XYZ file of C-alpha atoms in Angstrom:
664
model
C 1.698 3.261 24.021
C -1.690 4.856 24.073
C -3.715 4.372 20.791
C -7.121 4.417 19.324
C -8.469 3.249 15.969
C -11.394 5.009 14.221
C -13.261 3.377 11.368
C -15.299 5.506 8.931
C -17.646 3.514 6.716
C -20.026 4.569 3.926
C -20.421 4.579 0.158
C -18.219 6.198 -2.481
C -19.250 9.819 -2.799
C -20.176 10.166 0.896
C -16.981 12.118 1.531
C -15.082 9.717 3.734
C -11.758 10.841 2.479
C -12.261 14.416 3.585
C -13.389 13.297 6.949
C -10.529 10.944 7.518
C -8.091 13.557 6.247
C -9.447 16.236 8.617
C -9.094 13.751 11.604
C -5.631 12.641 10.567
C -4.192 16.085 9.798
C -5.602 17.333 13.177
C -3.735 14.541 14.999
C -0.597 15.075 12.970
C -0.536 18.705 13.962
C -0.826 17.813 17.626
C 2.277 15.649 17.351
C 0.460 12.361 17.351
C 1.273 9.507 14.907
C -1.227 8.344 12.370
C -1.561 5.434 9.947
C -4.550 5.198 7.714
C -5.813 2.612 5.267
C -8.721 3.022 2.884
C -10.373 -0.088 1.567
C -12.409 1.090 -1.469
C -14.049 -0.237 -4.514
C -13.490 0.421 -8.215
C -16.478 2.748 -8.442
C -17.162 6.483 -8.354
C -20.421 6.375 -6.458
C -22.026 3.705 -4.285
C -20.458 0.426 -3.172
C -18.716 0.358 0.173
C -15.729 2.351 1.491
C -13.990 1.365 4.751
C -11.373 3.870 6.101
C -9.437 3.020 9.232
C -7.386 5.664 11.021
C -5.007 4.511 13.733
C -3.848 7.232 16.176
C -1.165 6.808 18.784
C 1.364 8.806 20.852
C 4.161 6.558 19.581
C 5.019 5.495 16.019
C 2.668 2.876 14.469
C 3.710 0.913 11.433
C 0.312 -0.422 10.248
C -3.403 0.126 10.657
C -3.681 -2.372 13.368
C -6.174 -4.927 14.133
C -8.577 -3.235 16.648
C -11.590 -0.889 16.316
C -12.556 1.532 19.058
C -14.843 3.989 17.226
C -17.124 3.378 14.244
C -18.531 6.315 12.266
C -21.270 4.717 10.108
C -22.524 6.874 7.307
C -25.249 4.448 6.079
C -27.164 1.417 7.277
C -24.974 -0.977 5.348
C -21.995 0.177 7.301
C -23.733 -0.659 10.513
C -24.400 -4.204 9.205
C -20.828 -4.707 8.082
C -18.789 -3.255 10.955
C -20.759 -2.845 14.222
C -19.531 -6.286 15.457
C -15.925 -5.214 15.160
C -16.009 -2.426 17.715
C -14.399 -3.613 20.903
C -15.743 -3.345 24.417
C -15.639 0.207 25.740
C -15.835 1.503 22.129
C -18.473 3.724 20.469
C -20.628 3.475 17.288
C -21.905 6.803 16.085
C -24.264 7.544 13.205
C -27.069 9.711 11.966
C -29.922 8.720 14.259
C -32.440 10.375 12.007
C -32.124 7.793 9.256
C -29.915 4.857 10.572
C -30.632 2.329 13.290
C -28.246 0.024 15.153
C -29.779 -3.093 16.691
C -28.187 -4.086 20.014
C -27.941 -7.659 18.643
C -25.225 -6.390 16.245
C -23.065 -4.913 18.988
C -20.581 -6.406 21.464
C -21.201 -6.157 25.194
C -19.884 -2.829 26.661
C -20.092 -0.895 23.341
C -21.827 2.563 23.359
C -24.449 3.225 20.744
C -24.507 6.893 19.959
C -27.180 7.921 17.405
C -26.779 11.684 16.593
C -30.085 13.424 15.902
C -28.541 15.391 13.044
C -31.605 17.672 12.426
C -31.768 18.612 16.119
C -28.118 19.298 16.687
C -27.734 21.328 13.555
C -31.050 23.198 13.692
C -29.498 26.369 15.214
C -27.267 26.611 12.024
C -30.148 26.495 9.530
C -31.404 30.005 10.262
C -28.179 31.479 9.030
C -26.840 28.939 6.533
C -30.063 27.331 5.156
C -30.671 23.579 4.812
C -27.817 21.307 5.830
C -26.687 19.020 3.029
C -26.677 15.327 3.962
C -22.910 15.048 3.246
C -22.271 17.521 6.101
C -23.283 14.871 8.613
C -19.585 13.882 8.284
C -18.337 17.087 9.882
C -20.791 16.611 12.793
C -19.488 13.068 13.233
C -15.786 14.218 13.133
C -16.678 16.701 15.866
C -18.103 13.822 18.028
C -14.816 11.893 17.379
C -12.773 14.938 18.385
C -14.429 14.704 21.795
C -14.275 10.901 22.101
C -10.523 10.781 21.234
C -9.692 13.770 23.377
C -8.033 15.807 20.606
C -10.275 18.843 21.163
C -11.657 21.305 18.764
C -8.855 23.687 18.112
C -6.819 21.676 15.672
C -9.767 20.252 13.711
C -11.139 23.833 13.326
C -7.839 25.020 11.980
C -7.705 22.073 9.476
C -11.214 23.020 8.317
C -10.111 26.629 7.871
C -7.266 25.444 5.644
C -9.444 23.086 3.836
C -12.237 25.497 2.849
C -10.083 28.744 2.662
C -10.876 28.918 -1.031
C -14.533 28.821 -0.441
C -14.816 31.746 1.804
C -15.596 32.673 5.438
C -19.189 31.557 5.419
C -18.337 27.947 4.403
C -15.642 27.873 7.046
C -17.974 29.169 9.723
C -20.687 26.609 8.703
C -18.274 23.673 8.877
C -16.779 24.764 12.284
C -20.268 25.200 13.549
C -21.168 21.567 12.484
C -17.891 20.312 14.061
C -18.716 22.079 17.331
C -22.299 20.737 17.325
C -21.011 17.137 17.072
C -18.470 17.719 19.814
C -20.891 19.242 22.238
C -23.446 16.420 21.586
C -20.842 13.718 22.257
C -19.684 15.512 25.357
C -23.161 15.538 26.798
C -24.378 12.036 25.733
C -21.357 9.754 25.768
C -18.239 8.797 27.648
C -14.858 9.014 25.977
C -13.534 5.422 25.407
C -9.884 6.659 25.780
C -7.736 8.787 27.916
C -6.254 11.941 26.487
C -3.093 11.581 24.334
C 0.290 12.683 25.221
C 0.684 15.365 22.539
C 4.164 16.315 21.670
C 3.183 19.171 19.405
C 5.638 18.132 16.657
C 4.005 18.643 13.297
C 4.394 15.893 10.827
C 3.383 15.618 7.175
C 0.511 13.201 6.401
C 1.716 11.569 3.186
C 1.196 8.570 0.982
C 3.805 6.202 -0.553
C 2.953 7.472 -4.039
C 3.435 11.115 -2.980
C 6.787 10.119 -1.569
C 7.752 8.628 -4.946
C 6.948 11.883 -6.605
C 8.680 14.070 -3.908
C 11.912 11.866 -4.001
C 11.990 11.987 -7.875
C 11.970 15.807 -7.742
C 14.625 15.868 -5.026
C 16.820 13.493 -7.099
C 16.620 15.709 -10.255
C 14.102 13.889 -12.294
C 13.107 16.019 -15.242
C 10.687 13.754 -17.152
C 7.787 11.605 -15.999
C 5.408 9.547 -18.100
C 2.498 7.455 -17.191
C -0.918 6.092 -18.278
C -3.540 6.134 -15.375
C -3.740 2.750 -13.676
C -4.670 2.103 -10.099
C -2.843 2.033 -7.723
C -0.073 3.883 -9.569
C -2.238 6.735 -10.707
C -1.651 9.112 -7.795
C 1.953 9.408 -8.697
C 0.771 10.938 -11.975
C -1.669 13.161 -9.972
C 1.179 14.467 -7.844
C 3.490 15.030 -10.764
C 0.758 16.807 -12.723
C -0.331 18.996 -9.842
C 3.341 20.117 -9.071
C 4.920 20.315 -12.577
C 5.081 24.060 -12.596
C 6.941 24.244 -9.212
C 9.175 21.163 -9.938
C 9.978 21.894 -13.616
C 9.360 18.199 -14.375
C 7.936 17.468 -17.835
C 4.877 15.355 -17.243
C 3.379 13.293 -20.102
C 0.210 11.225 -20.001
C 0.593 8.677 -22.739
C -1.907 6.611 -24.758
C -0.708 3.320 -23.295
C 2.091 1.707 -21.208
C 4.144 0.904 -24.338
C 4.487 4.652 -25.042
C 4.998 5.407 -21.381
C 8.142 3.259 -20.897
C 9.561 4.038 -24.318
C 9.240 7.830 -23.720
C 10.931 7.491 -20.354
C 13.773 5.443 -21.961
C 14.039 8.067 -24.727
C 14.344 10.785 -22.167
C 17.046 8.805 -20.422
C 18.962 8.466 -23.734
C 18.566 12.141 -24.171
C 20.401 12.745 -20.945
C 17.731 13.693 -18.374
C 16.756 11.728 -15.351
C 13.368 9.982 -16.160
C 10.804 7.926 -14.335
C 7.493 6.144 -15.188
C 5.041 4.140 -13.158
C 2.271 1.593 -13.665
C 0.471 -1.338 -12.106
C 1.055 -5.022 -12.740
C -1.122 -5.142 -15.907
C 0.647 -2.052 -17.430
C 3.993 -3.484 -16.516
C 3.142 -6.558 -18.595
C 3.148 -4.221 -21.601
C 6.417 -2.673 -20.532
C 8.620 -5.728 -20.151
C 10.117 -5.800 -23.666
C 11.207 -2.177 -23.240
C 12.907 -2.992 -19.979
C 15.310 -5.347 -21.866
C 15.814 -2.518 -24.368
C 16.974 -0.221 -21.663
C 19.260 -3.036 -20.482
C 21.017 -3.687 -23.770
C 21.251 0.010 -24.627
C 22.512 0.696 -21.099
C 20.033 3.508 -20.514
C 19.337 4.822 -16.965
C 15.579 4.790 -16.214
C 13.469 4.417 -13.086
C 10.313 2.318 -13.375
C 7.799 2.012 -10.548
C 5.634 -1.112 -10.486
C 2.705 -0.927 -8.041
C 1.147 -4.397 -7.309
C -2.475 -5.002 -6.984
C -4.711 -8.175 -6.966
C -4.361 -10.239 -10.143
C -4.178 -11.881 -12.549
C -5.502 -9.834 -15.527
C -7.615 -6.872 -14.393
C -7.975 -8.708 -11.042
C -8.739 -6.453 -8.170
C -7.957 -2.907 -9.295
C -8.386 -1.396 -5.769
C -6.931 -4.190 -3.624
C -3.491 -5.100 -2.531
C -1.265 -8.032 -3.245
C 2.461 -9.026 -3.579
C 2.227 -11.496 -6.342
C 4.283 -9.789 -9.253
C 7.674 -10.701 -8.010
C 8.515 -13.227 -10.768
C 6.902 -11.013 -13.442
C 9.368 -8.303 -12.518
C 12.336 -10.611 -12.102
C 11.534 -11.973 -15.520
C 10.945 -8.720 -17.278
C 12.121 -9.016 -20.869
C 13.912 -11.854 -22.444
C 17.684 -12.690 -21.950
C 20.009 -11.572 -19.204
C 21.051 -8.096 -18.458
C 22.022 -5.964 -15.356
C 19.114 -4.311 -13.605
C 18.330 -3.361 -9.993
C 14.971 -4.383 -8.421
C 14.044 -2.701 -5.140
C 11.129 -3.128 -2.771
C 10.814 -0.341 -0.286
C 9.475 -1.298 3.114
C 7.671 1.884 4.220
C 7.118 5.538 3.309
C 10.488 6.849 4.558
C 12.198 4.005 2.632
C 10.181 4.905 -0.471
C 11.784 8.380 -0.415
C 15.298 7.293 0.342
C 15.159 4.305 -2.099
C 13.811 6.366 -4.954
C 16.608 8.959 -4.463
C 19.120 6.045 -4.537
C 17.419 4.561 -7.572
C 18.095 7.576 -9.685
C 21.744 7.679 -8.450
C 22.368 3.981 -9.242
C 20.535 4.129 -12.544
C 22.961 6.826 -13.682
C 26.025 5.335 -12.119
C 25.546 1.890 -13.598
C 23.586 2.893 -16.682
C 20.766 0.485 -16.223
C 16.974 0.236 -15.518
C 15.887 0.331 -11.876
C 12.579 -1.338 -11.101
C 10.925 -0.364 -7.841
C 8.198 -2.672 -6.521
C 5.456 -1.261 -4.401
C 1.954 -2.335 -3.775
C -1.458 -0.679 -3.209
C -1.005 -0.650 0.552
C 2.388 1.036 0.522
C 1.536 3.349 -2.335
C -1.890 4.588 -1.323
C -1.993 4.453 2.492
C -1.143 7.858 4.193
C 0.714 8.161 7.498
C 2.454 10.796 9.506
C 6.215 10.876 8.879
C 8.898 12.872 10.535
C 9.695 15.807 8.243
C 13.497 15.296 8.466
C 13.086 12.045 6.579
C 12.532 14.105 3.442
C 16.081 15.532 3.086
C 16.002 17.848 0.019
C 19.778 18.244 -0.010
C 20.481 15.408 -2.554
C 23.856 15.237 -4.119
C 23.331 14.478 -7.802
C 26.091 12.459 -9.436
C 25.407 11.534 -13.205
C 28.208 8.893 -13.213
C 30.272 8.377 -16.377
C 28.771 11.242 -18.357
C 30.835 13.191 -20.919
C 29.773 16.464 -22.422
C 32.706 16.812 -24.883
C 34.997 14.451 -26.857
C 38.418 15.115 -28.340
C 38.979 13.187 -31.545
C 42.665 13.080 -30.734
C 41.809 10.587 -27.948
C 40.539 8.163 -30.565
C 37.136 7.197 -31.754
C 34.364 7.613 -29.129
C 33.314 4.093 -28.002
C 29.916 4.299 -26.361
C 30.244 0.716 -25.047
C 33.899 0.601 -24.439
C 35.038 -2.541 -22.500
C 35.994 -1.448 -19.077
C 37.002 -3.161 -15.897
C 34.007 -1.725 -14.056
C 31.492 -2.653 -16.793
C 30.440 0.962 -17.027
C 31.312 2.944 -20.249
C 31.468 6.694 -20.683
C 28.043 7.974 -21.739
C 27.785 10.943 -24.156
C 24.724 13.132 -24.389
C 23.049 13.369 -27.886
C 24.498 16.248 -29.797
C 27.974 15.988 -28.282
C 30.401 16.701 -31.099
C 32.502 13.822 -32.372
C 30.644 11.409 -30.109
C 27.969 9.976 -32.271
C 26.896 6.358 -31.934
C 24.094 3.871 -32.627
C 21.714 3.126 -29.823
C 19.949 -0.085 -31.053
C 18.202 -3.035 -29.522
C 20.517 -5.449 -31.296
C 23.719 -6.402 -29.512
C 26.884 -4.469 -30.477
C 30.627 -4.079 -30.074
C 32.446 -1.304 -28.292
C 31.757 1.208 -31.033
C 28.016 0.242 -31.126
C 28.378 -1.593 -34.398
C 25.738 -4.329 -34.535
C 26.922 -7.946 -34.194
C 23.527 -9.423 -35.014
C 23.946 -9.600 -38.867
C 26.985 -9.643 -41.190
C 29.338 -8.611 -38.465
C 28.332 -11.376 -36.064
C 31.196 -12.266 -33.670
C 30.956 -14.810 -30.839
C 33.999 -13.392 -28.883
C 32.697 -9.866 -29.000
C 29.320 -11.115 -27.934
C 31.056 -12.834 -25.025
C 33.022 -9.749 -23.902
C 30.060 -7.273 -24.315
C 27.955 -9.620 -22.186
C 30.657 -9.937 -19.541
C 31.129 -6.136 -19.546
C 27.480 -5.521 -18.802
C 27.258 -8.152 -16.176
C 30.285 -6.840 -14.246
C 27.987 -4.119 -13.143
C 25.996 -6.506 -11.071
C 28.766 -7.582 -8.707
C 30.032 -3.965 -8.297
C 26.532 -2.690 -7.561
C 25.816 -5.491 -5.072
C 28.799 -4.383 -3.016
C 27.269 -1.002 -2.787
C 23.856 -2.038 -1.696
C 23.163 -2.551 2.097
C 22.481 -6.159 2.850
C 19.353 -7.056 4.915
C 19.722 -7.279 8.708
C 17.900 -9.300 11.226
C 15.707 -7.103 13.453
C 14.824 -8.311 16.911
C 16.420 -10.659 19.517
C 19.563 -12.490 18.297
C 18.561 -15.669 20.293
C 15.127 -15.783 18.652
C 13.023 -18.976 18.619
C 11.175 -17.734 15.459
C 12.411 -15.832 12.419
C 9.948 -14.206 10.089
C 10.803 -13.466 6.461
C 9.071 -10.605 4.599
C 9.458 -7.963 1.911
C 8.009 -4.625 0.970
C 4.904 -3.377 2.728
C 4.596 -6.352 5.071
C 7.450 -4.877 7.028
C 5.317 -2.827 9.340
C 2.885 -5.658 10.227
C 5.670 -8.199 10.715
C 7.589 -5.726 12.903
C 4.639 -5.445 15.280
C 3.790 -9.141 15.150
C 7.374 -9.989 16.032
C 7.417 -7.574 18.987
C 4.086 -8.999 20.194
C 5.262 -12.522 20.081
C 8.388 -11.610 21.940
C 6.364 -9.932 24.651
C 4.142 -13.015 24.862
C 7.136 -15.254 25.539
C 8.179 -16.402 22.055
C 11.384 -14.556 21.119
C 10.881 -13.519 17.470
C 13.016 -11.573 15.006
C 12.583 -10.917 11.347
C 14.406 -10.370 8.000
C 13.073 -7.900 5.475
C 14.439 -8.303 1.886
C 14.723 -5.021 0.101
C 17.037 -5.656 -2.830
C 15.528 -8.435 -4.989
C 18.057 -8.219 -7.826
C 20.969 -8.438 -7.435
C 20.421 -10.591 -4.387
C 22.445 -10.677 -1.152
C 22.671 -14.543 -1.252
C 25.591 -14.727 1.264
C 24.131 -12.454 3.873
C 20.617 -14.054 3.613
C 22.126 -17.513 3.943
C 24.057 -16.489 7.072
C 20.987 -14.937 8.665
C 18.561 -17.718 7.918
C 20.896 -20.656 8.406
C 20.987 -19.843 12.192
C 17.244 -19.639 12.545
C 15.518 -22.278 14.688
C 12.139 -21.856 13.001
C 11.571 -19.643 9.985
C 8.335 -18.699 8.369
C 7.656 -16.390 5.405
C 4.939 -13.773 5.634
C 3.527 -12.497 2.401
C 0.321 -11.114 0.737
C 0.068 -13.737 -1.984
C -0.980 -17.324 -2.464
C 2.297 -19.098 -3.313
C 4.908 -17.445 -1.064
C 6.867 -15.934 -3.899
C 9.632 -14.468 -1.616
C 10.272 -17.835 -0.047
C 10.608 -19.261 -3.492
C 13.229 -16.643 -4.409
C 15.148 -17.198 -1.273
C 15.316 -20.897 -1.896
C 16.480 -20.319 -5.468
C 19.260 -18.003 -4.332
C 20.307 -19.745 -1.066
C 18.917 -23.358 -1.101
C 17.125 -22.627 2.192
C 13.558 -23.559 2.584
C 11.068 -22.048 5.078
C 9.436 -24.221 7.787
C 6.032 -22.714 6.958
C 4.234 -19.808 5.314
C 1.857 -17.125 6.504
C -0.136 -15.945 3.490
C -3.168 -13.745 2.773
C -4.746 -13.306 -0.683
C -8.193 -11.861 -0.144
C -7.239 -8.363 -1.387
C -6.862 -6.878 2.128
C -3.546 -6.303 3.839
C -2.080 -8.359 6.714
C -2.768 -7.533 10.293
C -0.452 -8.198 13.272
C -3.091 -10.362 15.102
C -3.447 -12.550 11.958
C 0.283 -13.076 11.700
C 0.704 -13.897 15.390
C -2.144 -16.466 15.291
C -0.919 -18.136 12.103
C 2.676 -18.408 13.403
C 1.436 -19.971 16.727
C -0.544 -22.429 14.731
C 2.510 -23.316 12.673
C 4.560 -23.825 15.772
C 1.921 -26.318 16.927
C 2.112 -28.170 13.556
C -1.329 -26.980 12.346
C -1.846 -26.245 8.743
C -3.788 -23.240 7.511
C -7.502 -23.744 8.022
C -9.195 -23.102 4.652
C -12.816 -23.729 5.977
C -15.221 -20.822 5.777
C -15.342 -19.269 9.260
C -18.542 -17.939 10.818
C -17.458 -14.348 10.159
C -16.574 -15.252 6.552
C -19.972 -16.943 6.057
C -21.719 -13.935 7.450
C -19.932 -11.709 4.890
C -20.698 -14.212 2.115
C -24.428 -13.963 3.069
C -24.258 -10.131 2.933
C -22.504 -10.355 -0.422
C -25.232 -12.603 -1.818
C -28.033 -10.325 -0.441
C -26.474 -7.197 -1.886
C -25.854 -8.706 -5.331
C -29.287 -10.311 -5.462
C -31.350 -7.305 -4.250
C -32.043 -8.625 -0.862
C -30.443 -5.834 1.171
C -33.600 -5.581 3.459
C -32.462 -8.791 5.113
C -29.594 -9.540 7.478
C -27.943 -12.791 8.868
C -28.869 -13.216 12.524
C -27.897 -16.783 13.442
C -25.399 -19.183 11.941
C -25.254 -22.953 12.800
C -22.881 -25.546 11.537
C -24.497 -28.587 10.014
C -23.130 -31.937 8.847
C -23.531 -33.037 5.192
C -27.356 -33.066 5.429
C -27.837 -33.854 1.766
C -25.082 -31.616 0.441
C -21.605 -32.583 -0.721
C -19.989 -30.883 2.329
C -20.907 -29.464 5.752
C -22.742 -26.186 5.606
C -23.498 -23.058 7.515
C -27.241 -22.960 8.046
C -27.995 -19.185 8.158
C -31.088 -17.657 9.614
C -32.142 -14.341 8.040
C -34.190 -11.545 9.483
C -35.731 -8.296 8.162
C -33.418 -5.395 8.991
C -36.266 -3.042 10.102
C -38.734 -5.391 11.886
C -36.435 -8.267 12.800
C -39.111 -10.713 11.600
C -37.980 -13.964 10.099
C -36.684 -13.324 6.587
C -35.574 -16.734 5.310
C -32.583 -19.079 5.292
C -29.381 -19.707 3.448
C -26.891 -22.496 3.229
C -23.153 -21.772 2.665
C -20.655 -24.619 2.052
C -17.964 -24.735 4.792
C -15.293 -26.175 2.516
C -16.066 -24.520 -0.842
C -18.025 -21.440 0.138
C -20.720 -22.368 -2.354
C -24.248 -20.930 -1.832
C -26.403 -23.960 -1.952
C -29.748 -22.289 -1.145
C -31.545 -19.112 -0.445
C -35.157 -19.299 0.713
C -37.254 -16.353 1.648
C -39.732 -16.611 4.574
C -43.387 -17.152 3.530
C -45.481 -14.142 4.402
């Protein structure tokens, strides 16, 4: 497989998203595969944004762990990411206002400062002064040369992007793109060979867009939400397309209203969905139980982010499993699904609406920031619009000669005929108290233990029947594997690549991805894991929550855990290295590494107004008067490289013990 990874770094408001989108869409139109991930801050302007775009001529399932080209839109981005560019790679930036010291760069990396004023000077006569943000288009032109994708497709993308602004804006942007391309062609060497371009066009889509698209295909007619990252872009998609889709979209005042409106729509007979993040779902949990006892079909999307509380609004995590499993008090049938990738988001959402109707219950779909917000190219045939809509046991008329309508009739399947509101002779009470077949409450003067037992058994019969319909998880990879990895949700793509790498390196590795969390395929998971020689869970959380669920359901314990909980997603190299350490009996090293210490120094300098300095040398020292070993960090001035001071960072705790500026 031939691939290249481009990193674009700058501040919020610098236009990184447009640059990345232009590049990705161009590659997608050429038939290349793209996977992008945007690490951004909870801020409108300023801060730091780090967008990675992985391009390959074969399907890629994650953003990778390499960096070949860096586009730095400010000096801070050079400081943060120049060291990551691998040998043979290129660092490009606006040479008129940014510098890149060779000491920050690995051996064999090209430094390509673009003299923006000079290369765009010929455009000023016709178009006037070039705005600073337009440096991005020049940079993308340079990347178009360095990656070998050419000018034709990027130019077509820019035409589409700026069509609403007129020919002059289009001409200017194509001129800037060409200027960057020609400069790179004359002054650099492409770090990669040309791609094998299939020409197959693929949509560049996020997981949240797939949720919206699938809901429309499945016949959703009502969507409610309160904006909360990283679920907000489902609302954005729904609102932008409500006229074409005919979906009633409601932005509510809070998550309590959101879920209750969706349930109300479900009672009214329409397919309904709502979505939120972990904090919003905390407010929804009581209503989930209400949908369970009232046997109302509704689809609820919970998109995980770093917690607890407000936590990390723009960072990813997989730590809400037990919150969702324990949503609402008591026991009731519900389906909990964790899609593994964007095609699975589409297919699982369509299935969710079908099963919600068929079994008359809430379906909870667990995503996370990575899966919901990252865009990638997907084969268009994945999004099959021909969805057969089956509403299940739904009646539109009732004949009184057949007896009294019993909304919660005791049936062998556990599913009772559901009448739409307004159906003549089919009135019933839909309350949160438990009830008998006729929906008469059994929580007060008509209390009846045997009726309670039978209504409970009726509801729970749905679980066994539904489990038979759900596809059990299957081991992927060699059957005679030495190592088995356990994962769920968005970790699928990273674990898949990590397992393949380990197998190629001589350690046969397969993996098991759990999709259906409740009801749980205990029998099949037990059969798969009981044969494993060594088994390790791989998760983006601190406590290995999926491993705990597996042990609860099967009694099987993992031999070790690969975890990450810093807000950023897993990468294949990290997984491979951690598994190799576990195989050697090594525990996870929690000491602050040199790279982490450097980042902690940058964090301190940024937050304490010392951005004119940079760390240049880090030396490990023993206790030396502190409670732990420390990193002794030498600082230098960014512009002059003169001595700027020292810092000491605890190797065990990460504590900043001292910061001393150099004496003038």
